[in-house]
Amino acid sequence: MRPIMRILGIETSCDETAAAVVEADGGRFSVRTNIIASQAALHAKTQGVVPEVAAREHVSVITSVIDRALEGTPRTPEGIPEIDRIAVTAGPGLMTSLTIGVETAKTLASVWRKPLVSVNHIEGHLVSSQLTTEMFSSLPALALIVSGGHTELVRIRAWGQYEKLGATRDDAAGEAFDKVAKLLGLEYPGGPIISQHATRGNASAISFPRSMITSDDFDFSFSGLKTAVLYHTQKHGLPAREQELDDLCASFQQAVVDVLVAKTIRAAKTTQVRTILLGGGVSANCCLRERLQIAAREELKNVVVMIPELSYTTDNAAMIAAAGFFHESSGSFTFRPNPQWAIEDPFEH
Ligand code: KG4
Ligand code: ZN
């Protein structure tokens, strides 16, 4: 039987070129394909993403990534894939990277005569836990989005209706992992490697600041923590022994997770939600995944914590296709990439 809707998702907001086919049927998604061409190795050399380099790489791989995502999708006798719409990330992100995905999606939608919807990248992370649930989560919900570019607490009244409660005032949580890794001479991206060291370290070895943990709002700040790590290394030198590095990583990670968990639990209490959704690259962090679940069980009544499967934590196009399911297509292709697109802003057509 044909699904209610089959969506081709395209994502190029930063340094992953991704395409996916997702089917939506009766309140649940099925991911048919999820192709990601990562540029991580390319950007490891520069310890961060160089926009021009990222855009060139998107251009060279996007066609083959989309072709691979469409393998297995039935085609009409004319060779047009039987999809019901195309969903593409239109922001936030790097302008040059976003443009490649948006222009490719517009071209395909025009040639294949398919509806096109623009998707906010943060909304993609916000729905990523829904890709593997039997039934969409109960609303209202609270989402903690923690990625390389964003740290946001968002209240979800209905799918597609969002209210930003708070955000980082400086560095994003993932950015803090990346900058601290750079400082310690570890590779990019910093999150995975720091969390690996952290598993072997003592999280109470060094007392790093928990900025804004008790502040009367839902904002975050991580640049002070990064500076505290810098001062620590200036005073004591870079960790010479493996155990010192492990302890430093564990203590840093603990400080980040303490703040994220405390603020999320408080926001959930204040806004009386039924579900907490976790999303974004930092949601791959096992300490954060565990601690948020434990805290919700201990401190909140009947609130379910939804955590994306590991493969959907970092940037992917399945989450973009899923978010695209929740929006109407206007039938027009006039929207443009918007590097500053905020989650609570209206959808652009
Ligand atoms: O969502 P994402 O793939 O890209 C953005 O939209 O930014 O997130 C990438 C971020 C990077 O900063 C990376 O260091 C972080 O996610 N990250 C992690 C872990 N895995 C990836 N941070 C902490 N622990 C991890 N295990
Ligand atoms: Zn992302």
Short mmCIF file of C-alpha atoms and ligand atoms in Angstrom, two decimals:
data_model
loop_
_atom_site.label_atom_id
_atom_site.label_comp_id
_atom_site.label_asym_id
_atom_site.label_seq_id
_atom_site.Cartn_x
_atom_site.Cartn_y
_atom_site.Cartn_z
CA MET A 1 0.00 0.00 0.00
CA ARG A 2 1.24 3.50 -0.83
CA PRO A 3 2.15 5.60 2.26
CA ILE A 4 0.15 8.75 3.00
CA MET A 5 3.12 10.85 2.04
CA ARG A 6 6.59 10.11 0.65
CA ILE A 7 9.04 12.97 1.11
CA LEU A 8 12.50 13.62 -0.31
CA GLY A 9 14.54 15.63 2.23
CA ILE A 10 17.63 17.64 1.31
CA GLU A 11 20.05 19.15 3.85
CA THR A 12 23.17 21.25 3.15
CA SER A 13 23.10 23.89 5.90
CA CYS A 14 26.67 23.36 7.10
CA ASP A 15 29.19 20.62 6.36
CA GLU A 16 27.11 17.52 5.60
CA THR A 17 25.53 16.94 2.19
CA ALA A 18 22.48 14.81 2.95
CA ALA A 19 19.39 13.44 1.25
CA ALA A 20 16.76 11.01 2.54
CA VAL A 21 13.43 9.47 1.64
CA VAL A 22 10.95 9.30 4.51
CA GLU A 23 7.40 7.99 4.42
CA ALA A 24 4.71 9.23 6.79
CA ASP A 25 1.75 7.07 7.59
CA GLY A 26 -0.76 7.03 10.46
CA GLY A 27 1.19 9.14 12.95
CA ARG A 28 4.57 7.58 12.38
CA PHE A 29 7.54 7.86 10.04
CA SER A 30 9.52 5.21 8.17
CA VAL A 31 12.97 6.18 6.99
CA ARG A 32 13.55 4.48 3.62
CA THR A 33 16.99 5.92 2.90
CA ASN A 34 19.28 8.31 4.74
CA ILE A 35 22.43 9.25 2.83
CA ILE A 36 25.06 11.53 4.33
CA ALA A 37 28.30 12.67 2.71
CA SER A 38 30.28 14.09 5.61
CA GLN A 39 32.94 16.73 5.12
CA ALA A 40 34.31 16.23 8.65
CA ALA A 41 37.67 14.89 7.42
CA LEU A 42 38.06 17.89 5.09
CA HIS A 43 37.36 20.39 7.88
CA ALA A 44 39.47 18.55 10.44
CA LYS A 45 42.53 20.02 8.70
CA THR A 46 41.33 23.57 9.44
CA GLN A 47 39.78 22.65 12.83
CA GLY A 48 36.47 24.13 11.67
CA VAL A 49 34.31 24.73 8.63
CA VAL A 50 35.57 27.09 5.93
CA PRO A 51 32.33 28.16 4.16
CA GLU A 52 33.78 28.36 0.66
CA VAL A 53 35.34 24.89 0.97
CA ALA A 54 32.06 23.45 2.31
CA ALA A 55 30.02 24.93 -0.57
CA ARG A 56 32.35 23.55 -3.22
CA GLU A 57 32.14 20.09 -1.68
CA HIS A 58 28.31 20.28 -1.58
CA VAL A 59 28.28 21.12 -5.29
CA SER A 60 30.47 18.19 -6.20
CA VAL A 61 28.51 15.52 -4.30
CA ILE A 62 24.88 16.66 -4.08
CA THR A 63 23.63 14.98 -7.27
CA SER A 64 25.04 11.60 -6.39
CA VAL A 65 23.80 11.88 -2.77
CA ILE A 66 20.24 12.55 -4.01
CA ASP A 67 20.49 9.73 -6.58
CA ARG A 68 21.51 7.29 -3.87
CA ALA A 69 18.69 8.45 -1.59
CA LEU A 70 16.18 7.80 -4.38
CA GLU A 71 17.40 4.26 -5.05
CA GLY A 72 14.44 1.99 -4.37
CA THR A 73 11.82 4.74 -4.79
CA PRO A 74 9.39 3.75 -7.58
CA ARG A 75 9.47 5.89 -10.74
CA THR A 76 6.85 6.81 -13.32
CA PRO A 77 7.31 5.58 -16.92
CA GLU A 78 8.90 8.99 -17.60
CA GLY A 79 11.49 8.28 -14.88
CA ILE A 80 10.14 10.74 -12.31
CA PRO A 81 10.44 9.52 -8.70
CA GLU A 82 7.08 8.88 -7.02
CA ILE A 83 7.48 11.34 -4.17
CA ASP A 84 4.77 13.68 -2.88
CA ARG A 85 6.98 16.60 -1.96
CA ILE A 86 10.52 17.82 -1.51
CA ALA A 87 11.61 19.36 1.80
CA VAL A 88 14.80 21.39 1.92
CA THR A 89 16.67 23.20 4.69
CA ALA A 90 16.44 26.94 4.00
CA GLY A 91 18.11 28.16 7.22
CA PRO A 92 19.67 28.79 9.61
CA GLY A 93 23.16 27.91 8.45
CA LEU A 94 25.92 29.06 6.13
CA MET A 95 24.56 31.08 3.22
CA THR A 96 26.81 29.46 0.64
CA SER A 97 26.01 25.94 1.87
CA LEU A 98 22.25 26.56 2.13
CA THR A 99 22.14 27.97 -1.39
CA ILE A 100 23.38 24.72 -2.95
CA GLY A 101 20.59 22.66 -1.33
CA VAL A 102 17.85 25.20 -1.94
CA GLU A 103 18.71 25.77 -5.61
CA THR A 104 19.02 22.03 -6.25
CA ALA A 105 15.64 21.41 -4.57
CA LYS A 106 13.97 24.20 -6.55
CA THR A 107 15.34 22.81 -9.81
CA LEU A 108 14.17 19.26 -9.07
CA ALA A 109 10.74 20.43 -7.86
CA SER A 110 10.31 22.47 -10.99
CA VAL A 111 11.43 19.76 -13.43
CA TRP A 112 9.49 16.98 -11.66
CA ARG A 113 6.51 19.29 -10.88
CA LYS A 114 6.53 18.48 -7.16
CA PRO A 115 5.50 20.67 -4.21
CA LEU A 116 8.45 22.13 -2.31
CA VAL A 117 8.57 23.07 1.38
CA SER A 118 11.27 25.02 3.16
CA VAL A 119 12.36 23.61 6.51
CA ASN A 120 14.08 25.30 9.43
CA HIS A 121 17.17 23.28 10.36
CA ILE A 122 16.44 23.59 14.09
CA GLU A 123 12.98 22.19 13.54
CA GLY A 124 14.65 19.23 11.85
CA HIS A 125 16.64 18.52 15.04
CA LEU A 126 13.49 19.10 17.07
CA VAL A 127 11.56 16.32 15.25
CA SER A 128 14.52 13.92 14.92
CA SER A 129 13.38 11.76 17.86
CA GLN A 130 10.06 11.22 16.05
CA LEU A 131 11.74 9.31 13.21
CA THR A 132 11.76 6.09 15.20
CA THR A 133 8.67 6.32 17.45
CA GLU A 134 5.55 4.21 16.95
CA MET A 135 3.38 7.29 17.39
CA PHE A 136 4.21 11.01 17.36
CA SER A 137 4.88 12.30 20.89
CA SER A 138 2.21 13.98 23.03
CA LEU A 139 2.12 17.77 22.97
CA PRO A 140 2.72 20.31 24.39
CA ALA A 141 6.40 19.48 24.51
CA LEU A 142 9.66 21.16 25.37
CA ALA A 143 12.67 20.71 23.09
CA LEU A 144 16.30 21.12 24.05
CA ILE A 145 18.24 21.65 20.82
CA VAL A 146 21.98 21.40 21.32
CA SER A 147 24.20 21.52 18.26
CA GLY A 148 27.35 23.14 16.95
CA GLY A 149 25.49 26.33 16.10
CA HIS A 150 22.55 26.36 18.53
CA THR A 151 21.54 25.84 22.11
CA GLU A 152 17.83 26.53 22.46
CA LEU A 153 14.88 25.66 24.63
CA VAL A 154 11.70 25.67 22.57
CA ARG A 155 8.09 25.09 23.58
CA ILE A 156 5.99 23.21 21.04
CA ARG A 157 2.26 23.93 21.15
CA ALA A 158 1.56 21.99 17.96
CA TRP A 159 3.89 20.65 15.26
CA GLY A 160 4.95 23.73 13.36
CA GLN A 161 4.07 26.15 16.18
CA TYR A 162 7.08 27.05 18.27
CA GLU A 163 7.97 29.48 21.01
CA LYS A 164 11.63 30.04 21.84
CA LEU A 165 12.01 30.16 25.65
CA GLY A 166 15.74 30.70 25.78
CA ALA A 167 19.01 30.33 23.91
CA THR A 168 22.73 30.72 24.40
CA ARG A 169 23.97 34.26 24.75
CA ASP A 170 27.37 33.39 23.32
CA ASP A 171 28.80 29.99 22.35
CA ALA A 172 26.54 27.03 21.55
CA ALA A 173 27.09 23.86 23.59
CA GLY A 174 28.63 22.01 20.61
CA GLU A 175 30.78 25.02 19.83
CA ALA A 176 32.13 24.87 23.39
CA PHE A 177 33.07 21.20 22.87
CA ASP A 178 34.74 22.11 19.55
CA LYS A 179 36.66 25.10 20.94
CA VAL A 180 37.84 23.26 24.05
CA ALA A 181 38.99 20.35 21.85
CA LYS A 182 40.98 22.78 19.70
CA LEU A 183 42.52 24.30 22.81
CA LEU A 184 43.58 20.82 23.97
CA GLY A 185 45.00 19.94 20.55
CA LEU A 186 42.25 17.40 19.86
CA GLU A 187 40.61 16.91 16.51
CA TYR A 188 37.46 18.49 15.04
CA PRO A 189 34.59 17.96 15.77
CA GLY A 190 35.41 18.07 19.47
CA GLY A 191 32.28 16.52 20.96
CA PRO A 192 32.88 12.85 20.15
CA ILE A 193 36.56 12.89 21.20
CA ILE A 194 36.00 14.85 24.42
CA SER A 195 33.18 12.51 25.42
CA GLN A 196 35.43 9.50 24.75
CA HIS A 197 38.12 10.88 27.06
CA ALA A 198 35.41 11.81 29.58
CA THR A 199 34.28 8.19 29.97
CA ARG A 200 37.68 7.41 31.51
CA GLY A 201 37.99 10.60 33.59
CA ASN A 202 36.95 11.85 37.01
CA ALA A 203 34.20 14.46 36.53
CA SER A 204 34.86 16.10 39.91
CA ALA A 205 38.62 16.47 39.36
CA ILE A 206 38.36 20.15 38.35
CA SER A 207 35.65 22.54 39.44
CA PHE A 208 34.60 24.49 36.33
CA PRO A 209 31.89 27.21 36.42
CA ARG A 210 28.22 26.39 35.73
CA SER A 211 27.30 29.76 34.22
CA MET A 212 23.68 30.89 34.55
CA ILE A 213 22.61 27.61 36.15
CA THR A 214 20.39 29.42 38.66
CA SER A 215 19.54 32.50 36.56
CA ASP A 216 15.91 33.42 36.38
CA ASP A 217 15.53 32.74 32.65
CA PHE A 218 16.09 29.96 30.15
CA ASP A 219 19.23 31.33 28.55
CA PHE A 220 22.67 29.73 28.53
CA SER A 221 26.26 30.91 28.37
CA PHE A 222 29.23 28.68 27.62
CA SER A 223 32.02 31.10 26.73
CA GLY A 224 33.02 31.56 30.40
CA LEU A 225 33.45 27.82 30.74
CA LYS A 226 35.67 27.74 27.65
CA THR A 227 37.76 30.58 29.14
CA ALA A 228 37.99 28.69 32.45
CA VAL A 229 39.44 25.71 30.59
CA LEU A 230 41.91 28.06 28.87
CA TYR A 231 43.01 29.59 32.22
CA HIS A 232 43.36 26.10 33.68
CA THR A 233 45.70 25.05 30.87
CA GLN A 234 47.65 28.33 31.13
CA LYS A 235 48.15 27.74 34.85
CA HIS A 236 48.85 24.01 34.78
CA GLY A 237 50.02 23.52 31.18
CA LEU A 238 48.36 21.23 28.66
CA PRO A 239 47.62 17.82 30.19
CA ALA A 240 50.84 15.85 29.96
CA ARG A 241 49.43 12.53 31.07
CA GLU A 242 46.44 10.72 29.55
CA GLN A 243 44.67 10.60 32.94
CA GLU A 244 44.92 14.40 33.30
CA LEU A 245 43.37 14.85 29.86
CA ASP A 246 40.59 12.39 30.71
CA ASP A 247 39.86 14.22 33.99
CA LEU A 248 39.83 17.62 32.30
CA CYS A 249 37.44 16.37 29.59
CA ALA A 250 35.15 14.71 32.16
CA SER A 251 35.06 17.84 34.34
CA PHE A 252 34.31 20.09 31.36
CA GLN A 253 31.60 17.77 30.03
CA GLN A 254 30.01 17.55 33.48
CA ALA A 255 29.79 21.34 33.69
CA VAL A 256 28.03 21.56 30.30
CA VAL A 257 25.62 18.73 31.09
CA ASP A 258 24.81 20.06 34.59
CA VAL A 259 23.62 23.37 33.12
CA LEU A 260 21.70 21.82 30.20
CA VAL A 261 19.86 19.36 32.45
CA ALA A 262 19.07 21.82 35.25
CA LYS A 263 17.64 24.43 32.88
CA THR A 264 15.65 21.91 30.86
CA ILE A 265 14.03 20.40 33.96
CA ARG A 266 13.14 23.85 35.26
CA ALA A 267 11.67 24.89 31.90
CA ALA A 268 9.63 21.67 31.79
CA LYS A 269 8.24 22.37 35.27
CA THR A 270 7.39 25.98 34.39
CA THR A 271 5.73 25.22 31.06
CA GLN A 272 3.95 22.01 32.17
CA VAL A 273 4.74 19.93 29.13
CA ARG A 274 3.99 16.25 28.53
CA THR A 275 7.16 15.47 26.61
CA ILE A 276 10.80 16.59 26.47
CA LEU A 277 12.44 16.25 23.05
CA LEU A 278 16.21 16.21 22.80
CA GLY A 279 17.93 16.97 19.49
CA GLY A 280 21.09 18.22 17.78
CA GLY A 281 24.64 16.90 17.54
CA VAL A 282 25.36 17.22 21.27
CA SER A 283 22.41 14.89 21.96
CA ALA A 284 24.80 12.12 20.89
CA ASN A 285 26.57 12.72 24.21
CA CYS A 286 25.87 9.71 26.39
CA CYS A 287 26.25 11.66 29.65
CA LEU A 288 23.60 14.17 28.55
CA ARG A 289 21.26 11.41 27.30
CA GLU A 290 21.52 9.50 30.59
CA ARG A 291 21.39 12.45 32.97
CA LEU A 292 18.37 14.08 31.31
CA GLN A 293 16.40 10.84 31.51
CA ILE A 294 17.31 10.27 35.15
CA ALA A 295 16.52 13.86 36.16
CA ALA A 296 13.13 13.78 34.38
CA ARG A 297 12.23 10.50 36.10
CA GLU A 298 13.21 11.87 39.50
CA GLU A 299 11.93 15.43 39.26
CA LEU A 300 8.98 15.46 36.86
CA LYS A 301 5.74 13.51 36.91
CA ASN A 302 4.59 11.71 33.77
CA VAL A 303 6.91 13.54 31.40
CA VAL A 304 8.39 11.34 28.68
CA VAL A 305 11.91 12.12 27.42
CA MET A 306 12.37 11.41 23.71
CA ILE A 307 15.94 11.02 22.50
CA PRO A 308 16.89 10.55 18.84
CA GLU A 309 18.67 7.41 17.74
CA LEU A 310 22.40 8.11 17.48
CA SER A 311 22.35 8.16 13.67
CA TYR A 312 19.79 11.01 13.74
CA THR A 313 21.56 13.21 16.30
CA THR A 314 23.96 14.94 13.93
CA ASP A 315 22.92 16.64 10.69
CA ASN A 316 20.88 14.44 8.36
CA ALA A 317 18.13 14.84 5.79
CA ALA A 318 15.66 12.32 7.30
CA MET A 319 14.86 14.85 10.03
CA ILE A 320 14.36 17.56 7.36
CA ALA A 321 11.94 15.33 5.44
CA ALA A 322 10.08 14.62 8.70
CA ALA A 323 9.79 18.32 9.56
CA GLY A 324 8.60 18.93 5.98
CA PHE A 325 5.66 16.60 6.63
CA PHE A 326 4.21 19.06 9.14
CA HIS A 327 3.97 22.00 6.72
CA GLU A 328 1.76 22.97 3.82
CA SER A 329 3.38 23.71 0.51
CA SER A 330 2.36 27.06 -0.94
CA GLY A 331 3.08 25.81 -4.44
CA SER A 332 5.55 28.63 -4.99
CA PHE A 333 9.33 28.42 -5.14
CA THR A 334 10.13 31.97 -4.20
CA PHE A 335 11.65 31.42 -0.76
CA ARG A 336 15.33 32.13 -0.35
CA PRO A 337 17.95 30.69 1.98
CA ASN A 338 17.88 32.56 5.27
CA PRO A 339 21.06 32.08 7.35
CA GLN A 340 19.40 33.77 10.38
CA TRP A 341 16.02 32.02 10.25
CA ALA A 342 14.78 31.77 13.87
CA ILE A 343 12.61 28.82 14.90
CA GLU A 344 9.66 30.99 15.97
CA ASP A 345 9.61 32.97 12.70
CA PRO A 346 6.86 32.06 10.23
CA PHE A 347 7.57 29.55 7.51
CA GLU A 348 8.83 31.04 4.33
CA HIS A 349 7.48 30.19 0.92
O1 KG4 B 1 23.75 19.12 14.84
P1 KG4 B 1 25.13 19.08 14.34
O2 KG4 B 1 25.56 17.88 13.53
O3 KG4 B 1 25.47 20.33 13.47
C1 KG4 B 1 24.95 21.59 13.73
O4 KG4 B 1 23.77 21.85 13.34
O5 KG4 B 1 25.69 22.37 14.35
O6 KG4 B 1 26.07 19.24 15.62
C2 KG4 B 1 27.45 19.18 15.55
C3 KG4 B 1 27.99 19.41 16.96
C4 KG4 B 1 29.50 19.61 17.00
O7 KG4 B 1 29.76 20.78 17.74
C5 KG4 B 1 30.01 18.36 17.72
O8 KG4 B 1 31.17 18.59 18.48
C6 KG4 B 1 28.82 18.03 18.61
O9 KG4 B 1 27.70 18.29 17.79
N1 KG4 B 1 28.83 16.62 19.05
C7 KG4 B 1 28.95 16.23 20.32
C8 KG4 B 1 28.98 14.82 20.33
N2 KG4 B 1 28.86 14.38 19.02
C9 KG4 B 1 28.76 15.51 18.25
N3 KG4 B 1 29.04 16.95 21.45
C10 KG4 B 1 29.17 16.27 22.61
N4 KG4 B 1 29.23 14.93 22.70
C11 KG4 B 1 29.13 14.16 21.58
N5 KG4 B 1 29.19 12.83 21.70
ZN ZN B 2 22.42 20.66 12.97
#
